[in-house]
Backbone atoms as SQL, in Angstrom:
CREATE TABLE atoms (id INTEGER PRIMARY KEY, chain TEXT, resi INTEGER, resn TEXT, atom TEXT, x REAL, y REAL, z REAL);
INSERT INTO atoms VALUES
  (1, 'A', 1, 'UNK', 'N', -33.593, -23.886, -35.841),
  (2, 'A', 1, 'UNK', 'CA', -34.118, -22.861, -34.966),
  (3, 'A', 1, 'UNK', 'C', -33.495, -22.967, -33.572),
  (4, 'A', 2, 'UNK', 'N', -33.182, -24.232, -33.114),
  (5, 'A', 2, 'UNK', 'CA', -33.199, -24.447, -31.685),
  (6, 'A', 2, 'UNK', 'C', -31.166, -23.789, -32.091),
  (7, 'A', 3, 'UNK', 'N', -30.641, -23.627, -32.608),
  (8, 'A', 3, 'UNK', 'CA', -29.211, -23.639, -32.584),
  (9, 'A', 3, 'UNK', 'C', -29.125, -22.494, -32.876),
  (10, 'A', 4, 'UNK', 'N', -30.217, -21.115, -33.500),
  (11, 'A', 4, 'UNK', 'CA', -30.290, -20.125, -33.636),
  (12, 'A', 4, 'UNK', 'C', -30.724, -19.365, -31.909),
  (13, 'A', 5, 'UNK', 'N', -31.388, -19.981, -31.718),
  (14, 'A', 5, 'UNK', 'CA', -31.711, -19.627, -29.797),
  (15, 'A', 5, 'UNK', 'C', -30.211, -19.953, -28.729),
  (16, 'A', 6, 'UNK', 'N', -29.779, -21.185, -29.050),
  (17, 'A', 6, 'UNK', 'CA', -28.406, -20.872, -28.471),
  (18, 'A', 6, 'UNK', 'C', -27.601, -20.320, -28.593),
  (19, 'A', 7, 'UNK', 'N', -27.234, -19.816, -30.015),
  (20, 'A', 7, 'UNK', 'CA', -26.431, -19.038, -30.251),
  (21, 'A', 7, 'UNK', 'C', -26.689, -17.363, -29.829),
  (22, 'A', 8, 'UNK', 'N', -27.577, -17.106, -29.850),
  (23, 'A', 8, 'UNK', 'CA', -28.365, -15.403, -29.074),
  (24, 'A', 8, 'UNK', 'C', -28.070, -15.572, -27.960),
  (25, 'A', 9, 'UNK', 'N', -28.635, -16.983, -27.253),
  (26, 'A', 9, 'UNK', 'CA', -28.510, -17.065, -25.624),
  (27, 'A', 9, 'UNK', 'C', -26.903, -16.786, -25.367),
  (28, 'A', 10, 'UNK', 'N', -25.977, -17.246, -25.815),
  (29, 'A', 10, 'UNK', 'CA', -24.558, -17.323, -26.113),
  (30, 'A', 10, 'UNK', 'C', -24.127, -15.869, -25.876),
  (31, 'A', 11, 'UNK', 'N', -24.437, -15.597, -26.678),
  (32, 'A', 11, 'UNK', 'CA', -23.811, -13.779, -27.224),
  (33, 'A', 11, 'UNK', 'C', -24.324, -12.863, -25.878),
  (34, 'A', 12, 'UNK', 'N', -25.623, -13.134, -25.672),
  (35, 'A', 12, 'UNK', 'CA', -26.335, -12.128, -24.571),
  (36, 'A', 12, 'UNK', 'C', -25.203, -12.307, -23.357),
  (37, 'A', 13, 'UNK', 'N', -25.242, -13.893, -23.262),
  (38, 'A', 13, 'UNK', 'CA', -24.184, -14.101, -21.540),
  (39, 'A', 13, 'UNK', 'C', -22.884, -13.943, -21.731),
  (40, 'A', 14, 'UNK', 'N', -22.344, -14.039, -23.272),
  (41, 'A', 14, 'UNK', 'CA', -20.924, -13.674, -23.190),
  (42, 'A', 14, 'UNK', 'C', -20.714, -11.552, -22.930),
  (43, 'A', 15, 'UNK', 'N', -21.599, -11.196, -24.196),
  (44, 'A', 15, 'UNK', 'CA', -21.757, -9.558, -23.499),
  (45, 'A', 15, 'UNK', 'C', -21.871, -9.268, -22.154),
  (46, 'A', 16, 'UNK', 'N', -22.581, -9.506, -21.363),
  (47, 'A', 16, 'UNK', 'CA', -22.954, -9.420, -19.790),
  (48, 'A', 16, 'UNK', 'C', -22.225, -9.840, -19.099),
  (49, 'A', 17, 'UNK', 'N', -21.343, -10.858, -19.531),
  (50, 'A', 17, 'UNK', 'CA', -19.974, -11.011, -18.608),
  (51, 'A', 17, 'UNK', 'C', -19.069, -9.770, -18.821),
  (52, 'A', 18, 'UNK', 'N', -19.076, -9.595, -20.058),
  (53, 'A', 18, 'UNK', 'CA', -17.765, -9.109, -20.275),
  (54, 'A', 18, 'UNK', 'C', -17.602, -7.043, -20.030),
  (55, 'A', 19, 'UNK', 'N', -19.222, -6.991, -19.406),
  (56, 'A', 19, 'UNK', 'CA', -19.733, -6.072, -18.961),
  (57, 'A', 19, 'UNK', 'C', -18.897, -5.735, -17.717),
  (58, 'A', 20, 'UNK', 'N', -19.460, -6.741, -17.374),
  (59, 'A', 20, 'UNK', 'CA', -19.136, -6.803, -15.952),
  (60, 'A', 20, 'UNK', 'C', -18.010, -6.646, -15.478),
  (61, 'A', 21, 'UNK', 'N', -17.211, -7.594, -16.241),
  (62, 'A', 21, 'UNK', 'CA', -15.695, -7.720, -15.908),
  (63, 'A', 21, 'UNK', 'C', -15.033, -6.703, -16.227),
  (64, 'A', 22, 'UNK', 'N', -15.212, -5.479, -17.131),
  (65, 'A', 22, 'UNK', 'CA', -14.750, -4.853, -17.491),
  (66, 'A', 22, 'UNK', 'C', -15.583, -3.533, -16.147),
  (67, 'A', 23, 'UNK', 'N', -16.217, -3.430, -15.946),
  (68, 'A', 23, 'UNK', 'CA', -16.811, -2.662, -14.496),
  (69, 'A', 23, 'UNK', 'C', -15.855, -2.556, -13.335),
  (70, 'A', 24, 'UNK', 'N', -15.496, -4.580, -12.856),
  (71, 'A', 24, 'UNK', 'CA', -15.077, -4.899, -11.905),
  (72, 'A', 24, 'UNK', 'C', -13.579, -3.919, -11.939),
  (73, 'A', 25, 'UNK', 'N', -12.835, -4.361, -13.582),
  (74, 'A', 25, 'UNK', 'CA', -11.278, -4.014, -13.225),
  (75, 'A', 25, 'UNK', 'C', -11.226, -1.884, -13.350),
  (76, 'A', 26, 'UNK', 'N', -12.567, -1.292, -13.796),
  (77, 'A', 26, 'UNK', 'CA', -12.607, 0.001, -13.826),
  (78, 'A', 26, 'UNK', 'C', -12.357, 0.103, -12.521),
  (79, 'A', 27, 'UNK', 'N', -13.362, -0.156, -12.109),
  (80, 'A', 27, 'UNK', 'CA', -13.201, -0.280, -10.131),
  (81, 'A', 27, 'UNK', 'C', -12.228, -0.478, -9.253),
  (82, 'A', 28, 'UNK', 'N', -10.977, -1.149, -9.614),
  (83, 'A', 28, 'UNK', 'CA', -9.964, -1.536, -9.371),
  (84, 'A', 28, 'UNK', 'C', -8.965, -0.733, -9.727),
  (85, 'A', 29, 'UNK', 'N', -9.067, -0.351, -10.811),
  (86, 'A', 29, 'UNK', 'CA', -8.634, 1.022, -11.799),
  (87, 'A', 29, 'UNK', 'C', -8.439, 2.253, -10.784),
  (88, 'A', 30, 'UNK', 'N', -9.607, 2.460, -10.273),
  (89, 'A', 30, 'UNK', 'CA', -9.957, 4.037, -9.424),
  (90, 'A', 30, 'UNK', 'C', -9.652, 3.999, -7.835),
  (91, 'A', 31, 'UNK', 'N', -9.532, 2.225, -7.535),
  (92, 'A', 31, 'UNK', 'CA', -9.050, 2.434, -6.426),
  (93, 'A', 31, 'UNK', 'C', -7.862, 2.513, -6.506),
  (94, 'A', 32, 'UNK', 'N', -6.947, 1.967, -7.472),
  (95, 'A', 32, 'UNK', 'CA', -5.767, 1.607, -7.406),
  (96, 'A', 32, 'UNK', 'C', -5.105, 3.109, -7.464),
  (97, 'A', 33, 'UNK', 'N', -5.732, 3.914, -8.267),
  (98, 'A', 33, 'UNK', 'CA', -5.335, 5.563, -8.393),
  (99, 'A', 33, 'UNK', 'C', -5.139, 6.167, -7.781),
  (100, 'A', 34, 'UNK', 'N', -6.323, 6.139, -6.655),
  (101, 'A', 34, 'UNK', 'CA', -6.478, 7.120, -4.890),
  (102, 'A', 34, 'UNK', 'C', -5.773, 6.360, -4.006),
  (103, 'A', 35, 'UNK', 'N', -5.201, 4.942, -4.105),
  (104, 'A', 35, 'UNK', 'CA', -4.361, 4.513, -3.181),
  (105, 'A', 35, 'UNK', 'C', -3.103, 4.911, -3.488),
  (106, 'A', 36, 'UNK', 'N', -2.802, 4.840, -5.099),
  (107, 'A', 36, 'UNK', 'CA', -1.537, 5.156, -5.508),
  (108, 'A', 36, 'UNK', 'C', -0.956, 6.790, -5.697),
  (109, 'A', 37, 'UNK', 'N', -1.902, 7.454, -5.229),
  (110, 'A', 37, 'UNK', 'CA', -2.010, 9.350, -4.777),
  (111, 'A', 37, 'UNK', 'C', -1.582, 9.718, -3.610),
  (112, 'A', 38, 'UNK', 'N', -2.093, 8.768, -2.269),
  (113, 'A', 38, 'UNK', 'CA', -2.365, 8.712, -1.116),
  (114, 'A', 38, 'UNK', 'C', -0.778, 8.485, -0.486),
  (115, 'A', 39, 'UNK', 'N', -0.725, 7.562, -1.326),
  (116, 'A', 39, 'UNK', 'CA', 1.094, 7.523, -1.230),
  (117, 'A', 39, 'UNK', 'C', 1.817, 7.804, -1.365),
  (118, 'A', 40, 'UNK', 'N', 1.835, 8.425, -2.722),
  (119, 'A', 40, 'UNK', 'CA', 2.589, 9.914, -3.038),
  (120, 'A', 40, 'UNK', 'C', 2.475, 10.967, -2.118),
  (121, 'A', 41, 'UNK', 'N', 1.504, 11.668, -1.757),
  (122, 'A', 41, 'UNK', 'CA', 1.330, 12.545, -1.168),
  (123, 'A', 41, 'UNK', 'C', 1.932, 12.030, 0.618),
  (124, 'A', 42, 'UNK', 'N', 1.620, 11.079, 0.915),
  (125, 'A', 42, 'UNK', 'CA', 2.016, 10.915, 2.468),
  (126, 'A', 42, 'UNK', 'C', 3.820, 10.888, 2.215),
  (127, 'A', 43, 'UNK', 'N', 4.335, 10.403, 0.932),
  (128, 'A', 43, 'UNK', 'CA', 5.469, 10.520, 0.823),
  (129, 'A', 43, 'UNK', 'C', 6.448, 12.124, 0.753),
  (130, 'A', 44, 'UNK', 'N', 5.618, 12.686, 0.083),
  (131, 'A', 44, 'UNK', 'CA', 5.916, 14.224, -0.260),
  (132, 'A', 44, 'UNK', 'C', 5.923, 14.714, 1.029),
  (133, 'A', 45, 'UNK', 'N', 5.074, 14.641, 2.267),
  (134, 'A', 45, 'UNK', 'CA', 4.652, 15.214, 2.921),
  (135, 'A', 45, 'UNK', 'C', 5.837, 15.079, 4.326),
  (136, 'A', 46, 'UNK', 'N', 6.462, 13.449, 4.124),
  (137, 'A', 46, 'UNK', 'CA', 7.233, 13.142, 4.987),
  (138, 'A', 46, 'UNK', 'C', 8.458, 13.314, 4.483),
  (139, 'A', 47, 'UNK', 'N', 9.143, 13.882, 3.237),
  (140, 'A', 47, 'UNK', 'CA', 10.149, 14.192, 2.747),
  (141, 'A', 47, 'UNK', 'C', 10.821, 16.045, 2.729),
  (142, 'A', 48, 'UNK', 'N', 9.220, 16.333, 2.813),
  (143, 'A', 48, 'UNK', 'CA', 9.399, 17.904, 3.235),
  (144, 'A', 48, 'UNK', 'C', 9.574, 18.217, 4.433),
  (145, 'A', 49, 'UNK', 'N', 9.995, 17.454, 5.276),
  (146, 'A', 49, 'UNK', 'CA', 9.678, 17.534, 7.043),
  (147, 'A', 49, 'UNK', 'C', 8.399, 18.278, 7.601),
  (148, 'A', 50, 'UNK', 'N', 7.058, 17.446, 6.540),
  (149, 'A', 50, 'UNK', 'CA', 6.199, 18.420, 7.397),
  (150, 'A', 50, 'UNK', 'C', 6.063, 19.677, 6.955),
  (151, 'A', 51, 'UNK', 'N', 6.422, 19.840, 6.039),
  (152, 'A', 51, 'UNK', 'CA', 6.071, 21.656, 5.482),
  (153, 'A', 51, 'UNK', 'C', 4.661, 21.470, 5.379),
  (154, 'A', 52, 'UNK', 'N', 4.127, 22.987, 5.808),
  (155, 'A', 52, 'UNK', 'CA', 2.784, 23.565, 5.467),
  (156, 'A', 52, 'UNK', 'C', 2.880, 23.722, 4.013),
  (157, 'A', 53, 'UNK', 'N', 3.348, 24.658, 3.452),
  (158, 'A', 53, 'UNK', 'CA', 2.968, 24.555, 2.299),
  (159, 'A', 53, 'UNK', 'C', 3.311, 23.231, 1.567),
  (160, 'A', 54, 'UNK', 'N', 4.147, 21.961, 1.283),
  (161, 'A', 54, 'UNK', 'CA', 3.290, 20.692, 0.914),
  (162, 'A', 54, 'UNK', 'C', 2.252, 20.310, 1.177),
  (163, 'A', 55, 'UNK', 'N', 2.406, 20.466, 2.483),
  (164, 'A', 55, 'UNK', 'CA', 0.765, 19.624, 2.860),
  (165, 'A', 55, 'UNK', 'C', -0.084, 20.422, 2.235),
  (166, 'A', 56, 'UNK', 'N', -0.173, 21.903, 2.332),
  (167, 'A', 56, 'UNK', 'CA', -1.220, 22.501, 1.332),
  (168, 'A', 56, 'UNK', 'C', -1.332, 22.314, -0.422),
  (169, 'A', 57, 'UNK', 'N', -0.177, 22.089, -0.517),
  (170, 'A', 57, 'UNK', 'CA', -0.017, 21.529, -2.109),
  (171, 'A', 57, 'UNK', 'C', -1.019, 19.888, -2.472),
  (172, 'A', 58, 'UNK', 'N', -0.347, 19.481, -1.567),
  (173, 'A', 58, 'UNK', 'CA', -0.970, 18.006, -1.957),
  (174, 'A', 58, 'UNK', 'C', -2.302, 18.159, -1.321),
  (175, 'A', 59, 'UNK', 'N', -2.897, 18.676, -0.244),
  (176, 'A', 59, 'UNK', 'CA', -4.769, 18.380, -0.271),
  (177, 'A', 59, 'UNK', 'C', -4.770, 19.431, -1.867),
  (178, 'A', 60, 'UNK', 'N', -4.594, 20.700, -2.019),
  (179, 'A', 60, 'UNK', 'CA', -5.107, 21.411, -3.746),
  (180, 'A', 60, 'UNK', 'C', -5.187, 20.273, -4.969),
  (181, 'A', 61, 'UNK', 'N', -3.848, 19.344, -4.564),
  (182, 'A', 61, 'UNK', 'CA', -3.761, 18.440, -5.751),
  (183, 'A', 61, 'UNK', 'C', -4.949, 16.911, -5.621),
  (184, 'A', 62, 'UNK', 'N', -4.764, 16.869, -4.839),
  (185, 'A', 62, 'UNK', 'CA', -6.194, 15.871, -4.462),
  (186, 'A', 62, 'UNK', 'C', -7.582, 16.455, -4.604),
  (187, 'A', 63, 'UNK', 'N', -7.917, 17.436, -4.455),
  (188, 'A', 63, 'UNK', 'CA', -8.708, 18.566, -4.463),
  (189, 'A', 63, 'UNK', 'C', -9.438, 17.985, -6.248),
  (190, 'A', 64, 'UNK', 'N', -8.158, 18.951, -6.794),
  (191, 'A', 64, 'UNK', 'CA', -8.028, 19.022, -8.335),
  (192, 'A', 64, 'UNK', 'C', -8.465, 17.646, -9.123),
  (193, 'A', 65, 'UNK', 'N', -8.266, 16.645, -8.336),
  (194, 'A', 65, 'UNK', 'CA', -7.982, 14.800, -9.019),
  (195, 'A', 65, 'UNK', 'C', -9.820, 14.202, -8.211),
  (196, 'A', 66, 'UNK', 'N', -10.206, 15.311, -7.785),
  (197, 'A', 66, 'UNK', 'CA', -11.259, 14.669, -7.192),
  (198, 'A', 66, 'UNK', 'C', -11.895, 13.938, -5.842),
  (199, 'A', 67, 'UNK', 'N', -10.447, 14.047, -5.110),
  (200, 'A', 67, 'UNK', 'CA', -9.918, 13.521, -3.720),
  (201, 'A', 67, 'UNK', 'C', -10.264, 14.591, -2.950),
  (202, 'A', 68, 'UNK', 'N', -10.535, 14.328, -1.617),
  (203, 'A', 68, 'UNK', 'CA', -10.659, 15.228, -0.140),
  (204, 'A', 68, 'UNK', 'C', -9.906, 14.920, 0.804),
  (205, 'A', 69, 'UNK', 'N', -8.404, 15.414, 0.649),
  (206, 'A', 69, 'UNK', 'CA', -7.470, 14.863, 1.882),
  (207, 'A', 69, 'UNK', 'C', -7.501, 16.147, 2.771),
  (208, 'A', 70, 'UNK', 'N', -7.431, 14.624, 4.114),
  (209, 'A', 70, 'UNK', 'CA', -7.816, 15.899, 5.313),
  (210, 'A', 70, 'UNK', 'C', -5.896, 15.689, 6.050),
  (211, 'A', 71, 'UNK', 'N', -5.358, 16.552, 6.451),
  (212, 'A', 71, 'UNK', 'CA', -3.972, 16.687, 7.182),
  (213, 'A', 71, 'UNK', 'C', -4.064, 16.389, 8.577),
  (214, 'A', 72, 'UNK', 'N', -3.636, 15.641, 9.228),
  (215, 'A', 72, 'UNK', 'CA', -4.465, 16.514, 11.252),
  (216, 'A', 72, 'UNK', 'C', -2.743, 16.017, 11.927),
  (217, 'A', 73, 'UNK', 'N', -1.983, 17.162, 12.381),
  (218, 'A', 73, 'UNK', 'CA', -0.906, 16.861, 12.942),
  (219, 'A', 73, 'UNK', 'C', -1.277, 16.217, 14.121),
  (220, 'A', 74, 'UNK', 'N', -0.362, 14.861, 14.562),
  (221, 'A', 74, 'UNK', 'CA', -0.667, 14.468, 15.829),
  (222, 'A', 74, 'UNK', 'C', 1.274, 13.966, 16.328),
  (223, 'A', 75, 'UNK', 'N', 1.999, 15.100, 16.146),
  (224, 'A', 75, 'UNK', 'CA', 3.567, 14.942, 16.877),
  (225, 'A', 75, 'UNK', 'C', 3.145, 14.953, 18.339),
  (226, 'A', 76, 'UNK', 'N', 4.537, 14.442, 18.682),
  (227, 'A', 76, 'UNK', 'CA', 4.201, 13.720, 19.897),
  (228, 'A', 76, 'UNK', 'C', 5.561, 14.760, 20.312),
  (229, 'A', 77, 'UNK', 'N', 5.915, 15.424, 20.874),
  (230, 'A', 77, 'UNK', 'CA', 7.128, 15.811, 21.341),
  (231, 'A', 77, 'UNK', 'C', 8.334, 16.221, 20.231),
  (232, 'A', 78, 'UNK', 'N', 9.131, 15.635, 20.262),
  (233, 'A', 78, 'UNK', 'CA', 9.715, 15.981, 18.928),
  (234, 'A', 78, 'UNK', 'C', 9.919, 14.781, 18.079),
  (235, 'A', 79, 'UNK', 'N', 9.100, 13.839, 17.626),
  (236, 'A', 79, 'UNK', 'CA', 8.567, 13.330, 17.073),
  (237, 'A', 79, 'UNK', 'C', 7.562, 13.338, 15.822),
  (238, 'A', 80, 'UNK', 'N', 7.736, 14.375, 14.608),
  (239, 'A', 80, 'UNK', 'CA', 6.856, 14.507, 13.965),
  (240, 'A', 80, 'UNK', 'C', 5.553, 13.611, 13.211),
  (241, 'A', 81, 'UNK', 'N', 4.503, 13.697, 13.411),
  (242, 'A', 81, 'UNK', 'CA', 3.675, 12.822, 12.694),
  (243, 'A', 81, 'UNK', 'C', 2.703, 13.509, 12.304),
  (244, 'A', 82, 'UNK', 'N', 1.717, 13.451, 11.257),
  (245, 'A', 82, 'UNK', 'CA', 0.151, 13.269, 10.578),
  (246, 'A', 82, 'UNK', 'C', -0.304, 12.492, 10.456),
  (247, 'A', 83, 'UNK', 'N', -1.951, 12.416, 10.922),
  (248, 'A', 83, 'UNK', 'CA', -2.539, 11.226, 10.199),
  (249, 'A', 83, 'UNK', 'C', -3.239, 12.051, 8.856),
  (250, 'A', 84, 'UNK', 'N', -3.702, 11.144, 7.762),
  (251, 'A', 84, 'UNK', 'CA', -4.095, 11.757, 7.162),
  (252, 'A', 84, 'UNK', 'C', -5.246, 10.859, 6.696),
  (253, 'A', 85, 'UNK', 'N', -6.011, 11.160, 5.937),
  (254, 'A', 85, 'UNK', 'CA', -7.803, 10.683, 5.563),
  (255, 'A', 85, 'UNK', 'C', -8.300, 11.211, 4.291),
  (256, 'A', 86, 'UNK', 'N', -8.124, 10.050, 3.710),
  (257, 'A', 86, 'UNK', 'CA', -8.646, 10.895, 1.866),
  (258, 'A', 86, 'UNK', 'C', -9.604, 10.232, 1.669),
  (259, 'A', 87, 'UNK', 'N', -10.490, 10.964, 1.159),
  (260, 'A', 87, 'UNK', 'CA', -11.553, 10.548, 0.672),
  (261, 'A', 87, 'UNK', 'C', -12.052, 10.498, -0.792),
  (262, 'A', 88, 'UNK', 'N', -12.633, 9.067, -1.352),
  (263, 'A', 88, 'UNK', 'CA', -12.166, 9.515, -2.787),
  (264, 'A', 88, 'UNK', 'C', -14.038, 8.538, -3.441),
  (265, 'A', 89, 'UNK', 'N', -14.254, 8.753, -4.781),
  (266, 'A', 89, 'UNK', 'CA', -15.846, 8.305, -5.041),
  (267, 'A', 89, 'UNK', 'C', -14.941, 7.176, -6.091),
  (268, 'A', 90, 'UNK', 'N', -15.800, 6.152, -6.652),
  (269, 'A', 90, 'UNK', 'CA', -15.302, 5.085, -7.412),
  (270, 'A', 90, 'UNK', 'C', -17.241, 4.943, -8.082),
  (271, 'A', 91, 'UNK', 'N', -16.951, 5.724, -8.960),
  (272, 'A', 91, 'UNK', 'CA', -18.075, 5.485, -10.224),
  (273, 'A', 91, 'UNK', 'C', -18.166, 4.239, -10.958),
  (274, 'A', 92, 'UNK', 'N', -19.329, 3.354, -11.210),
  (275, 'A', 92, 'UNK', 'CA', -19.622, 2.069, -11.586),
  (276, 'A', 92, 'UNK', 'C', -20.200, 2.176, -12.776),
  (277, 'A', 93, 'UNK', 'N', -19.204, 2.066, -13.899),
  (278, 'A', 93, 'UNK', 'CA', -19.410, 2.219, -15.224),
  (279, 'A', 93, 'UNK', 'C', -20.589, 1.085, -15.181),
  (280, 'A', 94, 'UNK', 'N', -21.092, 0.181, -15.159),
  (281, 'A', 94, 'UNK', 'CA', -21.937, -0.448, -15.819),
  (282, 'A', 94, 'UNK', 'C', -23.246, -0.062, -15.255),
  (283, 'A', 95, 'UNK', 'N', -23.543, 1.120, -13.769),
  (284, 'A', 95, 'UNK', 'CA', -24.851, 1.983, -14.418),
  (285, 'A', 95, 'UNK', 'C', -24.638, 3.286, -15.451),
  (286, 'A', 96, 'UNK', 'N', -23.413, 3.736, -15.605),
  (287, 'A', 96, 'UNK', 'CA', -23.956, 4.590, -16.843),
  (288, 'A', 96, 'UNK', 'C', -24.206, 4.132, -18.110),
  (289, 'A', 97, 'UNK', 'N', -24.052, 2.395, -18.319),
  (290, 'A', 97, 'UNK', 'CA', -24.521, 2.078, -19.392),
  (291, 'A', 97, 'UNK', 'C', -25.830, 1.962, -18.715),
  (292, 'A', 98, 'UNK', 'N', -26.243, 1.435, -18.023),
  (293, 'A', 98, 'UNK', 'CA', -27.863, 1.186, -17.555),
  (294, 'A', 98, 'UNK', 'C', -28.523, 2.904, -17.855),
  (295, 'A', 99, 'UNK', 'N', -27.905, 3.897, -17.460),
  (296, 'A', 99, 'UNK', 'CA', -28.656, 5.703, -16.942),
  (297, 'A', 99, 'UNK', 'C', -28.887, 5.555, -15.691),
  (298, 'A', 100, 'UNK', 'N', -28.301, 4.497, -14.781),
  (299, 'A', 100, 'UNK', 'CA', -28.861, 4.928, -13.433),
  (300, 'A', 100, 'UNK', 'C', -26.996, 6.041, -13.055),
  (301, 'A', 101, 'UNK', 'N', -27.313, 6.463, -11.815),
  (302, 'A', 101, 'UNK', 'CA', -26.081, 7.343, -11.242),
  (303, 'A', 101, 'UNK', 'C', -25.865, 6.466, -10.061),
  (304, 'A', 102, 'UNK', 'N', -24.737, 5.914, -9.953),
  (305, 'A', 102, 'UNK', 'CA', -23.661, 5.415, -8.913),
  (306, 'A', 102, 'UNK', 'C', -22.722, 5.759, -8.412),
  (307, 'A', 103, 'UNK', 'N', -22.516, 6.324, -7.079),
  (308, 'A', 103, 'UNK', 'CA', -21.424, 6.293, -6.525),
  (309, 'A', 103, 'UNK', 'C', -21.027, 5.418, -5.799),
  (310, 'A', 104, 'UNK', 'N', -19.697, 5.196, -5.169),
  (311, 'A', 104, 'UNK', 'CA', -19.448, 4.374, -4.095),
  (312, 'A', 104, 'UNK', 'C', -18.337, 5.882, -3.381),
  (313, 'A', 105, 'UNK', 'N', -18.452, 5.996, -2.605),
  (314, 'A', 105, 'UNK', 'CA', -17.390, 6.053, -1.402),
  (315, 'A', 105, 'UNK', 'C', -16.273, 5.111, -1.002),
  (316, 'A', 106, 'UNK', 'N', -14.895, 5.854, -1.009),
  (317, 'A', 106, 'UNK', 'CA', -14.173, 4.856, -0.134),
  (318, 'A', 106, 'UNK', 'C', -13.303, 5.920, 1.116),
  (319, 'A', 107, 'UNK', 'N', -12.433, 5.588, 1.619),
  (320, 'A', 107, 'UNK', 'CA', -11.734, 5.746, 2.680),
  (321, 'A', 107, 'UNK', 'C', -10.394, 5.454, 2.841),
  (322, 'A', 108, 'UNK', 'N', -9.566, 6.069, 2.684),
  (323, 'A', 108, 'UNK', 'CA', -7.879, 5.892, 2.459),
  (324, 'A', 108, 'UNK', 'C', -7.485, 6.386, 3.966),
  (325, 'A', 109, 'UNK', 'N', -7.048, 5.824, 5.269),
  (326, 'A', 109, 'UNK', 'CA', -6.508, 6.480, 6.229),
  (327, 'A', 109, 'UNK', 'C', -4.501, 5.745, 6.741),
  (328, 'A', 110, 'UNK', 'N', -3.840, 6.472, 6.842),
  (329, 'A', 110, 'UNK', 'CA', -2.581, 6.124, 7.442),
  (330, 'A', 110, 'UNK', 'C', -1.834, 7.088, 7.804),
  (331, 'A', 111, 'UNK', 'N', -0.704, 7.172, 8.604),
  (332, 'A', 111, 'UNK', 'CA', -0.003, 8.283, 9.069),
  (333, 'A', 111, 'UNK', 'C', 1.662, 8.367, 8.209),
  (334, 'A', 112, 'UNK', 'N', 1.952, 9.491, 8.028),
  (335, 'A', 112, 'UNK', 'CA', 3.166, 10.042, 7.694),
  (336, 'A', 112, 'UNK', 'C', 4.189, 10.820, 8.907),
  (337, 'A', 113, 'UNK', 'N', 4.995, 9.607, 9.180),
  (338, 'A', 113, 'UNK', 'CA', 5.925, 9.423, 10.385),
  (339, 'A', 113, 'UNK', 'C', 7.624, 9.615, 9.623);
């Protein structure tokens, strides 16, 4: 009996790790996505010299992916620059196994010089 209780105890903490861990790298997953967007797009943006319509392309395409990129020109003379500010949610798979609803917020900011 007593080796039938460890072995349950076993299984319960190996599941619940592996819960978890698999949560942690989703999470990592979704940031790694909106960082790896953020870069694209500041790249696009500094390869077009600044075109309006990119910059309007890439906030539609962030838009579309779930992202809120904001554009805000700040050139200095003839110096072109943007900063830019995306905003993106990172959902925590291990409450939709629970039924609770989780978001997190994050914050992507850097300039395209």
């Amino acid at each position: 009996m007593k080796l039938a209780v460890e072995t349950f105890t076993t299984i319960i903490v190996v599941t619940i790790s592996c819960i978890l861990l698999s949560s942690m790298v989703s999470v990592a997953a979704q940031e790694s996505d909106a960082r790896e967007f953020f870069n694209v797009a500041r790249c696009d943006i500094e390869n077009s010299e600044y075109d309006n319509l990119v910059i309007e392309n890439c906030i539609n395409e962030a838009k579309s992916r779930g992202y809120k990129l904001e554009v805000e020109d700040v050139s200095v003379s003839e110096k072109k620059s943007t900063f830019m500010t995306m905003y993106y949610e990172v959902v925590l798979p291990i409450h939709k196994i629970v039924g609770v609803s989780s978001v997190s917020k994050g914050r992507i900011q850097g300039y395209a010089r």
